[in-house]
Amino acid sequence: MALIGFARVSTIEQDLTLQLSALKAVGCEDIFHGKQSGVSSENETKLLELFRYIRKGDVVIVTKLDRIGRSLKSILAAIDEIHTKKATLRTLDGVIDTSNTSPFAKATVALISVFAQLDRDLIIARTSEGRAAAQAAGKHMGRPPKISDEDRLKIKKALKKSSNVSAQARKYGVSRTTIRRIKNEDYSLDYKGNE
């Protein structure tokens, strides 16, 4: 059995020193770490290195539960992967120790799973409610249009006169496909011809 540390900070500006010192103090033989965001591919690479390294009976140690993942979903996925390798996870702040097979310890992991699902469901509900409210208020959803309504009308007028699609695409810094779409759309805004 080996104690294997894992340390992570969320930004380049943060310092790993305290985590590394704490992990060394409890006897971690090897420590995997990185200065990167929890959503970055670098963090996934560090976790994969850890998962490949650990063996049956090893204990992965982190200072706090949020060091192994940024969201509850990612934390649970990491715990599952550690358990797949027949290893366990322990936090130095005492929040979790998956080597403890008591009913209370198992219930703690199950509760984390329940709250992860609840968190996910609440995010989806809030997002849906926010989107519905924005649409009801007439707000545009999605990325903003590349060309304003006023410029769209100018493009249509220029194309009717004699300008070609390529010239308009260069002038407005968009693709010819965008200009063709504008040319073919049924534009209902009233344009009086004023520039």
mmCIF file of C-alpha atoms in Angstrom:
data_model
loop_
_atom_site.group_PDB
_atom_site.id
_atom_site.type_symbol
_atom_site.label_atom_id
_atom_site.label_comp_id
_atom_site.label_asym_id
_atom_site.label_seq_id
_atom_site.Cartn_x
_atom_site.Cartn_y
_atom_site.Cartn_z
ATOM 1 C CA MET A 1 0.000 0.000 0.000
ATOM 2 C CA ALA A 2 1.269 3.439 -0.942
ATOM 3 C CA LEU A 3 0.062 6.936 -0.117
ATOM 4 C CA ILE A 4 -0.230 8.891 -3.373
ATOM 5 C CA GLY A 5 -0.904 12.629 -3.246
ATOM 6 C CA PHE A 6 -2.803 14.744 -5.714
ATOM 7 C CA ALA A 7 -2.665 18.558 -5.626
ATOM 8 C CA ARG A 8 -4.292 21.097 -7.881
ATOM 9 C CA VAL A 9 -4.789 24.843 -7.973
ATOM 10 C CA SER A 10 -7.341 26.537 -10.166
ATOM 11 C CA THR A 11 -5.176 29.257 -11.654
ATOM 12 C CA ILE A 12 -1.550 29.788 -12.563
ATOM 13 C CA GLU A 13 -1.350 32.587 -9.972
ATOM 14 C CA GLN A 14 -2.210 30.275 -7.076
ATOM 15 C CA ASP A 15 0.512 28.421 -5.180
ATOM 16 C CA LEU A 16 0.779 24.663 -4.602
ATOM 17 C CA THR A 17 3.233 24.973 -1.702
ATOM 18 C CA LEU A 18 0.747 24.475 1.146
ATOM 19 C CA GLN A 19 -0.885 21.459 -0.493
ATOM 20 C CA LEU A 20 2.458 19.841 -1.336
ATOM 21 C CA SER A 21 3.753 20.403 2.206
ATOM 22 C CA ALA A 22 0.623 18.886 3.758
ATOM 23 C CA LEU A 23 0.762 15.850 1.461
ATOM 24 C CA LYS A 24 4.468 15.284 2.188
ATOM 25 C CA ALA A 25 3.828 15.643 5.928
ATOM 26 C CA VAL A 26 1.394 12.696 5.930
ATOM 27 C CA GLY A 27 3.876 10.509 4.054
ATOM 28 C CA CYS A 28 2.821 10.652 0.408
ATOM 29 C CA GLU A 29 5.481 8.808 -1.599
ATOM 30 C CA ASP A 30 4.534 10.379 -4.906
ATOM 31 C CA ILE A 31 2.510 13.509 -5.579
ATOM 32 C CA PHE A 32 0.819 14.334 -8.867
ATOM 33 C CA HIS A 33 0.084 18.017 -9.331
ATOM 34 C CA GLY A 34 -0.553 20.764 -11.797
ATOM 35 C CA LYS A 35 -1.241 24.469 -11.957
ATOM 36 C CA GLN A 36 -4.259 24.526 -14.162
ATOM 37 C CA SER A 37 -7.998 25.011 -14.249
ATOM 38 C CA GLY A 38 -10.239 22.118 -13.353
ATOM 39 C CA VAL A 39 -11.740 22.206 -16.802
ATOM 40 C CA SER A 40 -8.478 22.186 -18.697
ATOM 41 C CA SER A 41 -7.139 19.223 -20.625
ATOM 42 C CA GLU A 42 -3.936 19.506 -18.582
ATOM 43 C CA ASN A 43 -5.850 18.650 -15.413
ATOM 44 C CA GLU A 44 -7.413 15.637 -17.142
ATOM 45 C CA THR A 45 -3.908 14.544 -18.169
ATOM 46 C CA LYS A 46 -2.660 14.797 -14.567
ATOM 47 C CA LEU A 47 -5.633 12.796 -13.310
ATOM 48 C CA LEU A 48 -5.079 10.137 -15.981
ATOM 49 C CA GLU A 49 -1.427 9.884 -14.936
ATOM 50 C CA LEU A 50 -2.573 9.392 -11.342
ATOM 51 C CA PHE A 51 -5.147 6.756 -12.335
ATOM 52 C CA ARG A 52 -2.552 4.837 -14.390
ATOM 53 C CA TYR A 53 -0.063 4.953 -11.525
ATOM 54 C CA ILE A 54 -2.182 3.810 -8.583
ATOM 55 C CA ARG A 55 -2.431 0.116 -7.668
ATOM 56 C CA LYS A 56 -4.646 -2.078 -5.539
ATOM 57 C CA GLY A 57 -4.529 -0.978 -1.911
ATOM 58 C CA ASP A 58 -3.104 2.486 -2.601
ATOM 59 C CA VAL A 59 -4.629 5.519 -0.903
ATOM 60 C CA VAL A 60 -5.012 8.705 -2.931
ATOM 61 C CA ILE A 61 -4.770 11.701 -0.630
ATOM 62 C CA VAL A 62 -5.931 15.258 -1.323
ATOM 63 C CA THR A 63 -6.040 18.197 1.058
ATOM 64 C CA LYS A 64 -9.707 18.878 0.277
ATOM 65 C CA LEU A 65 -12.292 17.076 -1.847
ATOM 66 C CA ASP A 66 -12.454 19.860 -4.441
ATOM 67 C CA ARG A 67 -8.781 19.272 -5.338
ATOM 68 C CA ILE A 68 -9.653 16.005 -7.137
ATOM 69 C CA GLY A 69 -12.291 17.687 -9.310
ATOM 70 C CA ARG A 70 -13.951 21.000 -9.971
ATOM 71 C CA SER A 71 -17.569 19.814 -9.839
ATOM 72 C CA LEU A 72 -19.342 17.142 -7.833
ATOM 73 C CA LYS A 73 -19.798 15.174 -11.047
ATOM 74 C CA SER A 74 -16.058 15.184 -11.762
ATOM 75 C CA ILE A 75 -15.284 14.330 -8.125
ATOM 76 C CA LEU A 76 -17.600 11.325 -8.272
ATOM 77 C CA ALA A 77 -16.083 10.208 -11.571
ATOM 78 C CA ALA A 78 -12.607 10.411 -9.990
ATOM 79 C CA ILE A 79 -13.748 8.407 -6.954
ATOM 80 C CA ASP A 80 -15.222 5.760 -9.264
ATOM 81 C CA GLU A 81 -11.959 5.547 -11.218
ATOM 82 C CA ILE A 82 -9.922 5.246 -8.014
ATOM 83 C CA HIS A 83 -12.221 2.465 -6.793
ATOM 84 C CA THR A 84 -11.937 0.693 -10.159
ATOM 85 C CA LYS A 85 -8.200 0.417 -9.446
ATOM 86 C CA LYS A 86 -9.067 -1.077 -6.009
ATOM 87 C CA ALA A 87 -7.611 2.021 -4.340
ATOM 88 C CA THR A 88 -9.295 4.494 -1.998
ATOM 89 C CA LEU A 89 -9.521 8.264 -1.535
ATOM 90 C CA ARG A 90 -8.936 10.229 1.662
ATOM 91 C CA THR A 91 -9.076 13.975 2.295
ATOM 92 C CA LEU A 92 -6.854 15.587 4.905
ATOM 93 C CA ASP A 93 -9.723 17.751 6.125
ATOM 94 C CA GLY A 94 -11.628 14.599 7.101
ATOM 95 C CA VAL A 95 -14.596 15.060 4.774
ATOM 96 C CA ILE A 96 -14.205 11.685 3.101
ATOM 97 C CA ASP A 97 -12.321 8.428 3.497
ATOM 98 C CA THR A 98 -13.541 5.753 1.105
ATOM 99 C CA SER A 99 -11.444 3.076 2.838
ATOM 100 C CA ASN A 100 -13.913 3.343 5.701
ATOM 101 C CA THR A 101 -16.627 0.810 4.847
ATOM 102 C CA SER A 102 -18.917 1.692 7.746
ATOM 103 C CA PRO A 103 -22.548 2.384 6.877
ATOM 104 C CA PHE A 104 -22.065 6.066 7.726
ATOM 105 C CA ALA A 105 -19.038 6.423 5.423
ATOM 106 C CA LYS A 106 -20.867 4.673 2.572
ATOM 107 C CA ALA A 107 -23.867 6.933 3.157
ATOM 108 C CA THR A 108 -21.596 9.990 2.905
ATOM 109 C CA VAL A 109 -20.433 8.969 -0.587
ATOM 110 C CA ALA A 110 -24.042 8.195 -1.563
ATOM 111 C CA LEU A 111 -25.112 11.643 -0.319
ATOM 112 C CA ILE A 112 -22.388 13.280 -2.390
ATOM 113 C CA SER A 113 -23.852 11.460 -5.419
ATOM 114 C CA VAL A 114 -27.366 12.643 -4.586
ATOM 115 C CA PHE A 115 -26.219 16.245 -4.191
ATOM 116 C CA ALA A 116 -24.262 16.049 -7.449
ATOM 117 C CA GLN A 117 -27.433 15.024 -9.280
ATOM 118 C CA LEU A 118 -29.439 17.696 -7.462
ATOM 119 C CA ASP A 119 -26.848 20.332 -8.398
ATOM 120 C CA ARG A 120 -26.986 19.260 -12.045
ATOM 121 C CA ASP A 121 -30.805 19.291 -12.096
ATOM 122 C CA LEU A 122 -30.946 22.746 -10.473
ATOM 123 C CA ILE A 123 -28.497 24.150 -13.028
ATOM 124 C CA ILE A 124 -30.606 22.761 -15.891
ATOM 125 C CA ALA A 125 -33.805 24.148 -14.336
ATOM 126 C CA ARG A 126 -32.290 27.614 -13.765
ATOM 127 C CA THR A 127 -30.889 27.703 -17.278
ATOM 128 C CA SER A 128 -34.238 26.725 -18.795
ATOM 129 C CA GLU A 129 -36.107 29.289 -16.696
ATOM 130 C CA GLY A 130 -33.612 32.010 -17.610
ATOM 131 C CA ARG A 131 -33.835 31.180 -21.308
ATOM 132 C CA ALA A 132 -37.663 31.207 -21.212
ATOM 133 C CA ALA A 133 -37.722 34.548 -19.381
ATOM 134 C CA ALA A 134 -35.252 36.090 -21.837
ATOM 135 C CA GLN A 135 -37.242 34.867 -24.837
ATOM 136 C CA ALA A 136 -40.489 36.157 -23.301
ATOM 137 C CA ALA A 137 -38.808 39.555 -22.892
ATOM 138 C CA GLY A 138 -37.860 39.493 -26.572
ATOM 139 C CA LYS A 139 -34.138 39.063 -26.002
ATOM 140 C CA HIS A 140 -32.084 37.361 -28.678
ATOM 141 C CA MET A 141 -30.789 33.935 -27.672
ATOM 142 C CA GLY A 142 -27.515 32.602 -29.020
ATOM 143 C CA ARG A 143 -24.563 34.444 -30.390
ATOM 144 C CA PRO A 144 -25.118 37.973 -31.658
ATOM 145 C CA PRO A 145 -25.582 38.458 -35.394
ATOM 146 C CA LYS A 146 -22.426 39.317 -37.326
ATOM 147 C CA ILE A 147 -24.156 42.125 -39.179
ATOM 148 C CA SER A 148 -26.593 44.680 -37.776
ATOM 149 C CA ASP A 149 -30.103 45.135 -39.185
ATOM 150 C CA GLU A 150 -29.078 48.484 -40.652
ATOM 151 C CA ASP A 151 -26.066 46.982 -42.437
ATOM 152 C CA ARG A 152 -28.182 44.084 -43.685
ATOM 153 C CA LEU A 153 -30.478 46.557 -45.410
ATOM 154 C CA LYS A 154 -27.494 48.409 -46.892
ATOM 155 C CA ILE A 155 -26.125 45.128 -48.250
ATOM 156 C CA LYS A 156 -29.456 44.216 -49.831
ATOM 157 C CA LYS A 157 -29.675 47.654 -51.437
ATOM 158 C CA ALA A 158 -26.074 47.444 -52.745
ATOM 159 C CA LEU A 159 -26.689 43.986 -54.197
ATOM 160 C CA LYS A 160 -29.820 45.215 -55.990
ATOM 161 C CA LYS A 161 -27.898 48.105 -57.533
ATOM 162 C CA SER A 162 -24.908 46.218 -58.954
ATOM 163 C CA SER A 163 -22.421 45.301 -56.236
ATOM 164 C CA ASN A 164 -21.342 41.690 -56.161
ATOM 165 C CA VAL A 165 -21.386 39.259 -53.230
ATOM 166 C CA SER A 166 -17.565 39.133 -52.904
ATOM 167 C CA ALA A 167 -17.265 42.926 -52.679
ATOM 168 C CA GLN A 168 -19.867 43.072 -49.894
ATOM 169 C CA ALA A 169 -18.213 40.185 -48.037
ATOM 170 C CA ARG A 170 -14.869 42.029 -48.087
ATOM 171 C CA LYS A 171 -16.469 45.326 -47.066
ATOM 172 C CA TYR A 172 -18.196 43.833 -43.981
ATOM 173 C CA GLY A 173 -15.558 41.227 -43.124
ATOM 174 C CA VAL A 174 -17.834 38.203 -43.438
ATOM 175 C CA SER A 175 -18.056 35.179 -45.694
ATOM 176 C CA ARG A 176 -19.749 35.160 -49.091
ATOM 177 C CA THR A 177 -22.191 32.609 -47.655
ATOM 178 C CA THR A 178 -23.327 35.174 -45.070
ATOM 179 C CA ILE A 179 -23.890 37.764 -47.811
ATOM 180 C CA ARG A 180 -25.813 35.222 -49.954
ATOM 181 C CA ARG A 181 -28.029 34.435 -46.951
ATOM 182 C CA ILE A 182 -28.754 38.133 -46.500
ATOM 183 C CA LYS A 183 -29.480 38.471 -50.207
ATOM 184 C CA ASN A 184 -31.999 35.605 -50.097
ATOM 185 C CA GLU A 185 -33.714 36.373 -46.801
ATOM 186 C CA ASP A 186 -37.122 37.961 -46.681
ATOM 187 C CA TYR A 187 -36.244 41.103 -44.797
ATOM 188 C CA SER A 188 -39.336 42.751 -43.374
ATOM 189 C CA LEU A 189 -37.748 45.950 -42.052
ATOM 190 C CA ASP A 190 -38.733 49.030 -43.947
ATOM 191 C CA TYR A 191 -35.769 50.737 -45.569
ATOM 192 C CA LYS A 192 -36.284 54.240 -46.893
ATOM 193 C CA GLY A 193 -32.977 54.384 -48.738
ATOM 194 C CA ASN A 194 -31.279 56.646 -46.185
ATOM 195 C CA GLU A 195 -27.628 55.909 -45.639
#
